[in-house]
mmCIF file of C-alpha atoms in Angstrom:
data_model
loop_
_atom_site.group_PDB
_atom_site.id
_atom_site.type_symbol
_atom_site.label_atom_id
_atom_site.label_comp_id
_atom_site.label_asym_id
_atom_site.label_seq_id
_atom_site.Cartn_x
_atom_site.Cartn_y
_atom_site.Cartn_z
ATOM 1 C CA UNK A 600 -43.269 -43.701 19.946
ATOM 2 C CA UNK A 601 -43.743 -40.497 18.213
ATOM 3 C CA UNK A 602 -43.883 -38.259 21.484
ATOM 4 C CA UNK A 603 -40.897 -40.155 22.712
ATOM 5 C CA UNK A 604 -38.929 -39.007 19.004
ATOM 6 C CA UNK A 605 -40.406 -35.401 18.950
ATOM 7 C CA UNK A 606 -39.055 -35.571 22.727
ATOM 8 C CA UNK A 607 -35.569 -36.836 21.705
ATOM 9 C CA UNK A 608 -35.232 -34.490 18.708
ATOM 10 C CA UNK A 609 -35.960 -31.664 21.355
ATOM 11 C CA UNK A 610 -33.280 -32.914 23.951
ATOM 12 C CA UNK A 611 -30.722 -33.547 20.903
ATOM 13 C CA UNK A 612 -31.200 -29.876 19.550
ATOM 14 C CA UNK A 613 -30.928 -28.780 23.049
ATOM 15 C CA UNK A 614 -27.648 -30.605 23.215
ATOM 16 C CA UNK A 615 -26.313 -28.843 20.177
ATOM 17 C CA UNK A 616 -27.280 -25.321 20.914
ATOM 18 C CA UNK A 617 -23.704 -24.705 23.390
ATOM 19 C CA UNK A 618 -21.671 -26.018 20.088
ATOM 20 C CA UNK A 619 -23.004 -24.118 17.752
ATOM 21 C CA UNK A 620 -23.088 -20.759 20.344
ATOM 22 C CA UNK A 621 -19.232 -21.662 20.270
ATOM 23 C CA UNK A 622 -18.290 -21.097 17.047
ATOM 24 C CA UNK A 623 -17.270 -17.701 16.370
ATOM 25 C CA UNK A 624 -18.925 -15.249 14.042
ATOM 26 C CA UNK A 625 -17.196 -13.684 10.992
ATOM 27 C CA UNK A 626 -16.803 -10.151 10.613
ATOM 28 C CA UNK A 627 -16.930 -9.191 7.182
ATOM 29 C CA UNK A 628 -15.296 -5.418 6.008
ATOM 30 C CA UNK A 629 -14.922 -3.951 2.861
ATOM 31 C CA UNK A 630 -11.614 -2.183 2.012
ATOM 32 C CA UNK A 631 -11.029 -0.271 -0.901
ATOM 33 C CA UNK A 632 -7.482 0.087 -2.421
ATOM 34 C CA UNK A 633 -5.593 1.024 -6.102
ATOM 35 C CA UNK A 634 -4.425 -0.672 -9.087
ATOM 36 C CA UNK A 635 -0.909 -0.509 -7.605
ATOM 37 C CA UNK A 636 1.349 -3.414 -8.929
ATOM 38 C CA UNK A 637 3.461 -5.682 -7.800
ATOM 39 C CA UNK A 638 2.111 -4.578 -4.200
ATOM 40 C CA UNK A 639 -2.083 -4.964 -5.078
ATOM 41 C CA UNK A 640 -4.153 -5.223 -8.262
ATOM 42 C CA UNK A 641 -6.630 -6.941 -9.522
ATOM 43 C CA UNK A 642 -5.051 -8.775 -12.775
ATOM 44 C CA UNK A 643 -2.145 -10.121 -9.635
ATOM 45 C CA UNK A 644 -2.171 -13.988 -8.248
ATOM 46 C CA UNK A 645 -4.343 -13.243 -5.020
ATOM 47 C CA UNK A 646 -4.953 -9.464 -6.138
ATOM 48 C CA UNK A 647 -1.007 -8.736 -5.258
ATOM 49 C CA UNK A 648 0.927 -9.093 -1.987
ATOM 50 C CA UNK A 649 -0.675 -6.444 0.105
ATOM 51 C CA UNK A 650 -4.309 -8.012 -0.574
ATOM 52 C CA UNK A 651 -2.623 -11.338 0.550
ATOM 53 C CA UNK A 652 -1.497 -10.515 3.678
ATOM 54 C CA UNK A 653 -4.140 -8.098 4.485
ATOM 55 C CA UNK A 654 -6.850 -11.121 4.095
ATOM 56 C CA UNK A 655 -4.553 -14.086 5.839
ATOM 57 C CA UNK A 656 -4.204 -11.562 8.904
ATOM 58 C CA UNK A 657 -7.416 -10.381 9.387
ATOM 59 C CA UNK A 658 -8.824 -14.138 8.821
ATOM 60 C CA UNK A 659 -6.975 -15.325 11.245
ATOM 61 C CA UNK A 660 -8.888 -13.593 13.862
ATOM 62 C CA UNK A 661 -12.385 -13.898 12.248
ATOM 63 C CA UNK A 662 -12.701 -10.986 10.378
ATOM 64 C CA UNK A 663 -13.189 -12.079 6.481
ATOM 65 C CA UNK A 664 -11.932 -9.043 4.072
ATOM 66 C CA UNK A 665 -13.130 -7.972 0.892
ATOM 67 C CA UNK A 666 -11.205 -5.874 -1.115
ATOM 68 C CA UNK A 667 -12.722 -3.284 -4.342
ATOM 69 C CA UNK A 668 -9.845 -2.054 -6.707
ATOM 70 C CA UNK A 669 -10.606 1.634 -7.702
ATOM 71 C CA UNK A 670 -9.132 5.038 -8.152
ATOM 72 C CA UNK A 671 -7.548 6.295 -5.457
ATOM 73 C CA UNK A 672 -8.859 9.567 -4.859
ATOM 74 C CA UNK A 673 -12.409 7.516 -5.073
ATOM 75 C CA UNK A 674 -10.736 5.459 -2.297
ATOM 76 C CA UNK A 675 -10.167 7.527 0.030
ATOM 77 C CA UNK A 676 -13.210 9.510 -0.416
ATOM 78 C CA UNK A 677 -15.537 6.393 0.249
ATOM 79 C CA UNK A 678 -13.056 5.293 3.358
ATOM 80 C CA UNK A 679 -13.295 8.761 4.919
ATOM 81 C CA UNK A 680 -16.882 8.881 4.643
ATOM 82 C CA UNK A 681 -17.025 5.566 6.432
ATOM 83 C CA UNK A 682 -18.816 3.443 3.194
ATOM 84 C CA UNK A 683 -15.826 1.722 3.503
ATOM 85 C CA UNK A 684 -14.156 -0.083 6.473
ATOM 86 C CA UNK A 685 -10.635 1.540 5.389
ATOM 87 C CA UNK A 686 -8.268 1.803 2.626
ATOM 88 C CA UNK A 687 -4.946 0.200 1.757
ATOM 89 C CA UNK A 688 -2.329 0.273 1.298
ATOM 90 C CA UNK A 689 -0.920 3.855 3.197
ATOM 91 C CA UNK A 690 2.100 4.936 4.416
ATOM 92 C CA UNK A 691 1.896 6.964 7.776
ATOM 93 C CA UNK A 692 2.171 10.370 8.276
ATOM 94 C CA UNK A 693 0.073 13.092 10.380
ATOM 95 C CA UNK A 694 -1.351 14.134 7.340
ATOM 96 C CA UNK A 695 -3.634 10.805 7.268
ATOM 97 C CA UNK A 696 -3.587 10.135 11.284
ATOM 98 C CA UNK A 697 -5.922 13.078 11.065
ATOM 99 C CA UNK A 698 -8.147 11.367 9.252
ATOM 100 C CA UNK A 699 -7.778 7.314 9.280
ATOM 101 C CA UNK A 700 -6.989 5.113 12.153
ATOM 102 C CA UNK A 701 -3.634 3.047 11.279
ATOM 103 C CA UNK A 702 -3.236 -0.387 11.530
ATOM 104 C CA UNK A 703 0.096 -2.411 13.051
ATOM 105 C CA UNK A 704 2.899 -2.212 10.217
ATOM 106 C CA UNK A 705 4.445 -4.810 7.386
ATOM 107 C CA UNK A 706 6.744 -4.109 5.347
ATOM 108 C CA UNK A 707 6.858 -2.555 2.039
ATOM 109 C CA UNK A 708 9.861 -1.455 -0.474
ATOM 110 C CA UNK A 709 12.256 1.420 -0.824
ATOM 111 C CA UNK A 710 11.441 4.416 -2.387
ATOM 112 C CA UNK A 711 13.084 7.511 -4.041
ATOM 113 C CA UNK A 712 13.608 9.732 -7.220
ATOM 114 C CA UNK A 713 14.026 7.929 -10.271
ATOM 115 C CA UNK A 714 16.105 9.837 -12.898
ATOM 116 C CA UNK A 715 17.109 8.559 -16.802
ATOM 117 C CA UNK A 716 20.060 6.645 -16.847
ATOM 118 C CA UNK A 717 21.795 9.338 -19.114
ATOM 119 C CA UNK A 718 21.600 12.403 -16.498
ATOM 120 C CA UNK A 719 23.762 12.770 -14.338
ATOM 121 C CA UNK A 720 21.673 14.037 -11.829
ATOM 122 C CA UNK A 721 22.549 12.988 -8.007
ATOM 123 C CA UNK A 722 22.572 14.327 -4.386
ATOM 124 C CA UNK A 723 25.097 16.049 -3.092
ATOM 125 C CA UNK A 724 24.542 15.023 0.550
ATOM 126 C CA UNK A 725 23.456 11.655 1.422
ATOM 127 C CA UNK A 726 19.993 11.501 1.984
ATOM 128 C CA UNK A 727 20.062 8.935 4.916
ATOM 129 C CA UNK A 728 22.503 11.080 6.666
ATOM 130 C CA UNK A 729 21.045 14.865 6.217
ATOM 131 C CA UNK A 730 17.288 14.399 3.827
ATOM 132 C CA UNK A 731 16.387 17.635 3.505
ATOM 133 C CA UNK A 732 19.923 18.867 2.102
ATOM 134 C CA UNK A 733 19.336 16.037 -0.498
ATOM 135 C CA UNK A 734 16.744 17.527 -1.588
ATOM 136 C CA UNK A 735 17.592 20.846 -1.706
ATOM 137 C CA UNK A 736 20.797 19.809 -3.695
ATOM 138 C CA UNK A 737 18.389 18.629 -6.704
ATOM 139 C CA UNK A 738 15.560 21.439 -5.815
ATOM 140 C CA UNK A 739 16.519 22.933 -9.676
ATOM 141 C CA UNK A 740 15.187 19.951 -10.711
ATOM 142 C CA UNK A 741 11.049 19.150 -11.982
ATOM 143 C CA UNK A 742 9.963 16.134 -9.748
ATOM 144 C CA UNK A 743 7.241 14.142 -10.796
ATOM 145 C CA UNK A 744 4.788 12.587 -8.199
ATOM 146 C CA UNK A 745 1.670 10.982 -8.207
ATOM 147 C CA UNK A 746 -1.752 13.471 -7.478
ATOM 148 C CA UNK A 747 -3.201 12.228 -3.783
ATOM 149 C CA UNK A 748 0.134 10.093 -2.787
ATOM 150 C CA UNK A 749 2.085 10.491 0.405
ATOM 151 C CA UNK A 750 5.378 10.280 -0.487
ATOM 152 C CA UNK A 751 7.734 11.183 2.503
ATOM 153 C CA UNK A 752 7.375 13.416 5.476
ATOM 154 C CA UNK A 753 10.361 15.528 4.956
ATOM 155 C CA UNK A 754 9.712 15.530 1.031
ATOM 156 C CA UNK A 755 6.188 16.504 1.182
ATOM 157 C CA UNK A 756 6.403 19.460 3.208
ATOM 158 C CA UNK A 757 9.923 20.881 1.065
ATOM 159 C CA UNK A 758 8.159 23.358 -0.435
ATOM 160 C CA UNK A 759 11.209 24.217 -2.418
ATOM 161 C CA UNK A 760 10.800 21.461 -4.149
ATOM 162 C CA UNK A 761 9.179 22.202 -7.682
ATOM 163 C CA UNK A 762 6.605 19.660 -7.981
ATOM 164 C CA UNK A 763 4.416 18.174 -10.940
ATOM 165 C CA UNK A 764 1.101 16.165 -10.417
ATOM 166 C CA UNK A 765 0.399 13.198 -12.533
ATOM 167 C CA UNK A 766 -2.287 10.552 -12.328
ATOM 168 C CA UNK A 767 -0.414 7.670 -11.497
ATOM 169 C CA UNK A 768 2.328 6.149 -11.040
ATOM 170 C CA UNK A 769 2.632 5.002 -14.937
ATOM 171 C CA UNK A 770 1.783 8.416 -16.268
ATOM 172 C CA UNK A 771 4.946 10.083 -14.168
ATOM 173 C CA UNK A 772 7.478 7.557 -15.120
ATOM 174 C CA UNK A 773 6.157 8.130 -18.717
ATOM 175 C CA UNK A 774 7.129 11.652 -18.359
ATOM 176 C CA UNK A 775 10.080 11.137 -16.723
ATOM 177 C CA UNK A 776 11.159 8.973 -19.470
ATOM 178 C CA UNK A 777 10.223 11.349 -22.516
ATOM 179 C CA UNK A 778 12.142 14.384 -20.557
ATOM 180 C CA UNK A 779 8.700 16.277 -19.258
ATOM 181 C CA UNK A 780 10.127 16.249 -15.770
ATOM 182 C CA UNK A 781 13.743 15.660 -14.669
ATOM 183 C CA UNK A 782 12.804 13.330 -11.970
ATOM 184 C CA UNK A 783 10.084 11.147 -10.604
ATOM 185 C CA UNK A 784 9.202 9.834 -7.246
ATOM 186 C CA UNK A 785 8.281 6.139 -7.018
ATOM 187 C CA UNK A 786 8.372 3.018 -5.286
ATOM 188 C CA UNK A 787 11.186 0.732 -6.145
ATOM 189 C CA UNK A 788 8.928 -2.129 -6.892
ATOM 190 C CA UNK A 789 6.165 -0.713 -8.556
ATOM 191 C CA UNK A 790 9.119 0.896 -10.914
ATOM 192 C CA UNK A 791 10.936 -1.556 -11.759
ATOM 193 C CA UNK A 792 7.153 -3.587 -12.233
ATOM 194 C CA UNK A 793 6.042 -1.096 -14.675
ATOM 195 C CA UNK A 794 9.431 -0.766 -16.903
ATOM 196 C CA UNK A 795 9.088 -4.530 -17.296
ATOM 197 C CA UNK A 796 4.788 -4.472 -18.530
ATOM 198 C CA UNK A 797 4.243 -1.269 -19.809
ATOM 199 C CA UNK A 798 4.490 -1.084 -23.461
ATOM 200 C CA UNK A 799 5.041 2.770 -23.361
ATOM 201 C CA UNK A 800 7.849 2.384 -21.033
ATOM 202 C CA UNK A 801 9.679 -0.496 -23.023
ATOM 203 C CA UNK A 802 13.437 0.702 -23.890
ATOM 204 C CA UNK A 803 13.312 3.190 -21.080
ATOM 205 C CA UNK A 804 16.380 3.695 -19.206
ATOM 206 C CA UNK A 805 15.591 4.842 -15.521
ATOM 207 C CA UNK A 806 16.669 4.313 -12.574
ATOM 208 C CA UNK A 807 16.651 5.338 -8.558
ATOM 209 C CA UNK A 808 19.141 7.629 -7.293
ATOM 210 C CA UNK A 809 21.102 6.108 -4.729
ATOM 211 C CA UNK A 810 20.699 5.283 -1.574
ATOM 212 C CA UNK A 811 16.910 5.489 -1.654
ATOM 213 C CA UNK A 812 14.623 7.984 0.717
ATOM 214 C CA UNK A 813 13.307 5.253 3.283
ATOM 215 C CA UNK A 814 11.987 1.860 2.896
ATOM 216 C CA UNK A 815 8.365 2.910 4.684
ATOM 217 C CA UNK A 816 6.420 0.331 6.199
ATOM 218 C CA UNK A 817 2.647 0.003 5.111
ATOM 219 C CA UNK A 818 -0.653 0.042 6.652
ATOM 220 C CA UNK A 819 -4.009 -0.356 6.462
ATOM 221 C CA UNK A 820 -6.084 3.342 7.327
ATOM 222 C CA UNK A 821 -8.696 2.299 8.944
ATOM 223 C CA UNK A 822 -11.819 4.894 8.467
ATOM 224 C CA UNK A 823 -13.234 6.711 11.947
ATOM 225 C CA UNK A 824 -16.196 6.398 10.329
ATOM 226 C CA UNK A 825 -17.006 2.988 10.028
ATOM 227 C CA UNK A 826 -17.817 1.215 13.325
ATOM 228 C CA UNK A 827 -16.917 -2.180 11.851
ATOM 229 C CA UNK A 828 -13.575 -0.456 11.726
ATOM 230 C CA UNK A 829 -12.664 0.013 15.216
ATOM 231 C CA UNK A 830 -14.382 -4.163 16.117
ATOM 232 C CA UNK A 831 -11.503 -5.332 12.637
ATOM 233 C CA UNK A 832 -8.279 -3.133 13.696
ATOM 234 C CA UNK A 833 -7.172 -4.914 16.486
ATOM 235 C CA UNK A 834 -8.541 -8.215 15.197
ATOM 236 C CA UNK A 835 -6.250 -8.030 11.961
ATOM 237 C CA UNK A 836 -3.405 -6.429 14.035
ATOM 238 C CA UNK A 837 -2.917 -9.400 16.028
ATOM 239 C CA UNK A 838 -2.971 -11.298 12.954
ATOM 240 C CA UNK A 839 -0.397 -9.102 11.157
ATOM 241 C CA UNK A 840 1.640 -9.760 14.165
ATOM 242 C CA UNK A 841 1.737 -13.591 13.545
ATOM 243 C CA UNK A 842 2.515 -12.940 10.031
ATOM 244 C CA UNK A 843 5.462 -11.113 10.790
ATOM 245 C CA UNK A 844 5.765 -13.945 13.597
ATOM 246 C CA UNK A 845 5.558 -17.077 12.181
ATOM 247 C CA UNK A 846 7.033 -15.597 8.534
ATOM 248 C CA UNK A 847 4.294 -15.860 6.482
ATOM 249 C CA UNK A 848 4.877 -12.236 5.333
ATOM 250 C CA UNK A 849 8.504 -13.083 4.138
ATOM 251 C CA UNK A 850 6.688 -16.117 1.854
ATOM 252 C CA UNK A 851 4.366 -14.233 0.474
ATOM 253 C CA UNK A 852 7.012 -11.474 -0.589
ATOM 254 C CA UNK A 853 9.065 -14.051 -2.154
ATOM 255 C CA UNK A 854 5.902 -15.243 -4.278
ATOM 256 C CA UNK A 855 5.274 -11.951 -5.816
ATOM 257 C CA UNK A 856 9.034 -11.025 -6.093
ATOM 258 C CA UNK A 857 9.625 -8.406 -3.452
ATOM 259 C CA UNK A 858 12.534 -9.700 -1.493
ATOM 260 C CA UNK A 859 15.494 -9.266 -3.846
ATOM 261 C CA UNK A 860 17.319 -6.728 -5.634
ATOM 262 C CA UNK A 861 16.183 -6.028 -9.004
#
């Protein structure tokens, strides 16, 4: 009786072996992105929108996501070196194609120069219809931007434009509000975010100049580094794709308030 068990216990784990070959390994990456709210942070319901759809997509196709909140410039450091599987979220431009591989797009919020409600700074062109004269119409002007952002192609490479760093996106609107610079580039949501939670910004009057730049999409960067990388890109850009598909992404900007005017 006991050969005949040891016997069945051998044909029965035989048996099994094809199921469990079938089930599909996980991929697990680490991706390393900002305190950047309402779009990713830590303190945020699901560490924000970005981290949200980031993870659903790249589940979807078996690749399980981590994601470390830390200073930027530390961020992209580690994902350029490869000790990260990519950082997120980026806005595209050759200046980062150089060095990260992008990911398929979602969508993200408008951006533009902020200004204090009492100026009456504004363009002089429209800056959907002609961007660089836009710019050049408020060139007199200090514009503050965040150190290690990309902002917009055509208003990164003005170099008439007289610039001043800050280290985030907090700081510069903090500036901007106590007259240090005359404007400040920003991120619609993230703006009107911090005006509403930061204590040193309560009372402050700002607003974007209208219309805004663009309304960039975002993207993971990938890191030509990391050979985990190159298996999760096209693994969590087919999931991004049923997002977008099946509307998930539109949900999930409604639950952290990012799909009507402020």
């Amino acid at each position: 009786m006991r050969a005949v068990s040891v016997v069945s216990a051998i044909a029965l784990s035989l048996l099994c072996m094809p199921l469990a070959a079938q089930q599909p390994a996980r991929l697990q990456v680490r991706l390393a992105t900002l305190e950047w709210p309402p779009y990713v942070g830590s303190a945020l319901v699901g560490q924000g929108y970005v981290a949200e759809v980031v993870r659903d997509a790249c589940a979807r196709h078996g690749v399980e996501v981590q994601i470390d909140v830390m200073p930027w410039a530390r961020a992209l450091m580690l994902g350029l070196r490869g000790d990260y599987a990519g950082v997120m979220p980026e806005y595209r431009s050759t200046r980062r194609e150089a060095e990260f591989a992008f990911s398929a797009s979602f969508p993200g919020g408008p951006v533009g120069l902020y200004r204090r409600r009492s100026d009456a700074i504004a363009y002089a062109h429209d800056p959907s219809d002609d961007l660089d004269a836009a710019l050049r119409s408020v060139s007199q002007y200090r514009i503050g931007i965040v150190r290690d952002y990309i902002n917009n192609a055509t208003f990164d490479r003005a170099s008439y434009l007289k610039r001043e760093e800050a280290a985030s996106d907090s700081v510069n609107l903090r500036k901007l509000a106590h007259g240090r610079v005359d404007l400040a580039f920003a991120d619609r949501w993230v703006a009107e975010y911090l005006l509403r939670t930061d204590p040193l910004l309560r009372g402050a009057e700002l607003e974007m100049l209208q219309p805004p730049i663009e309304e960039p999409a975002l993207h993971i960067a990938w890191s030509r580094q990391s050979d985990v990388a190159a298996v999760a890109r096209p693994a969590c850009d087919a999931g991004l794709a049923e997002l977008l598909g099946d509307g998930t992404i539109e949900q999930l900007r409604k639950r952290h308030g990012l799909s009507s005017s402020p």
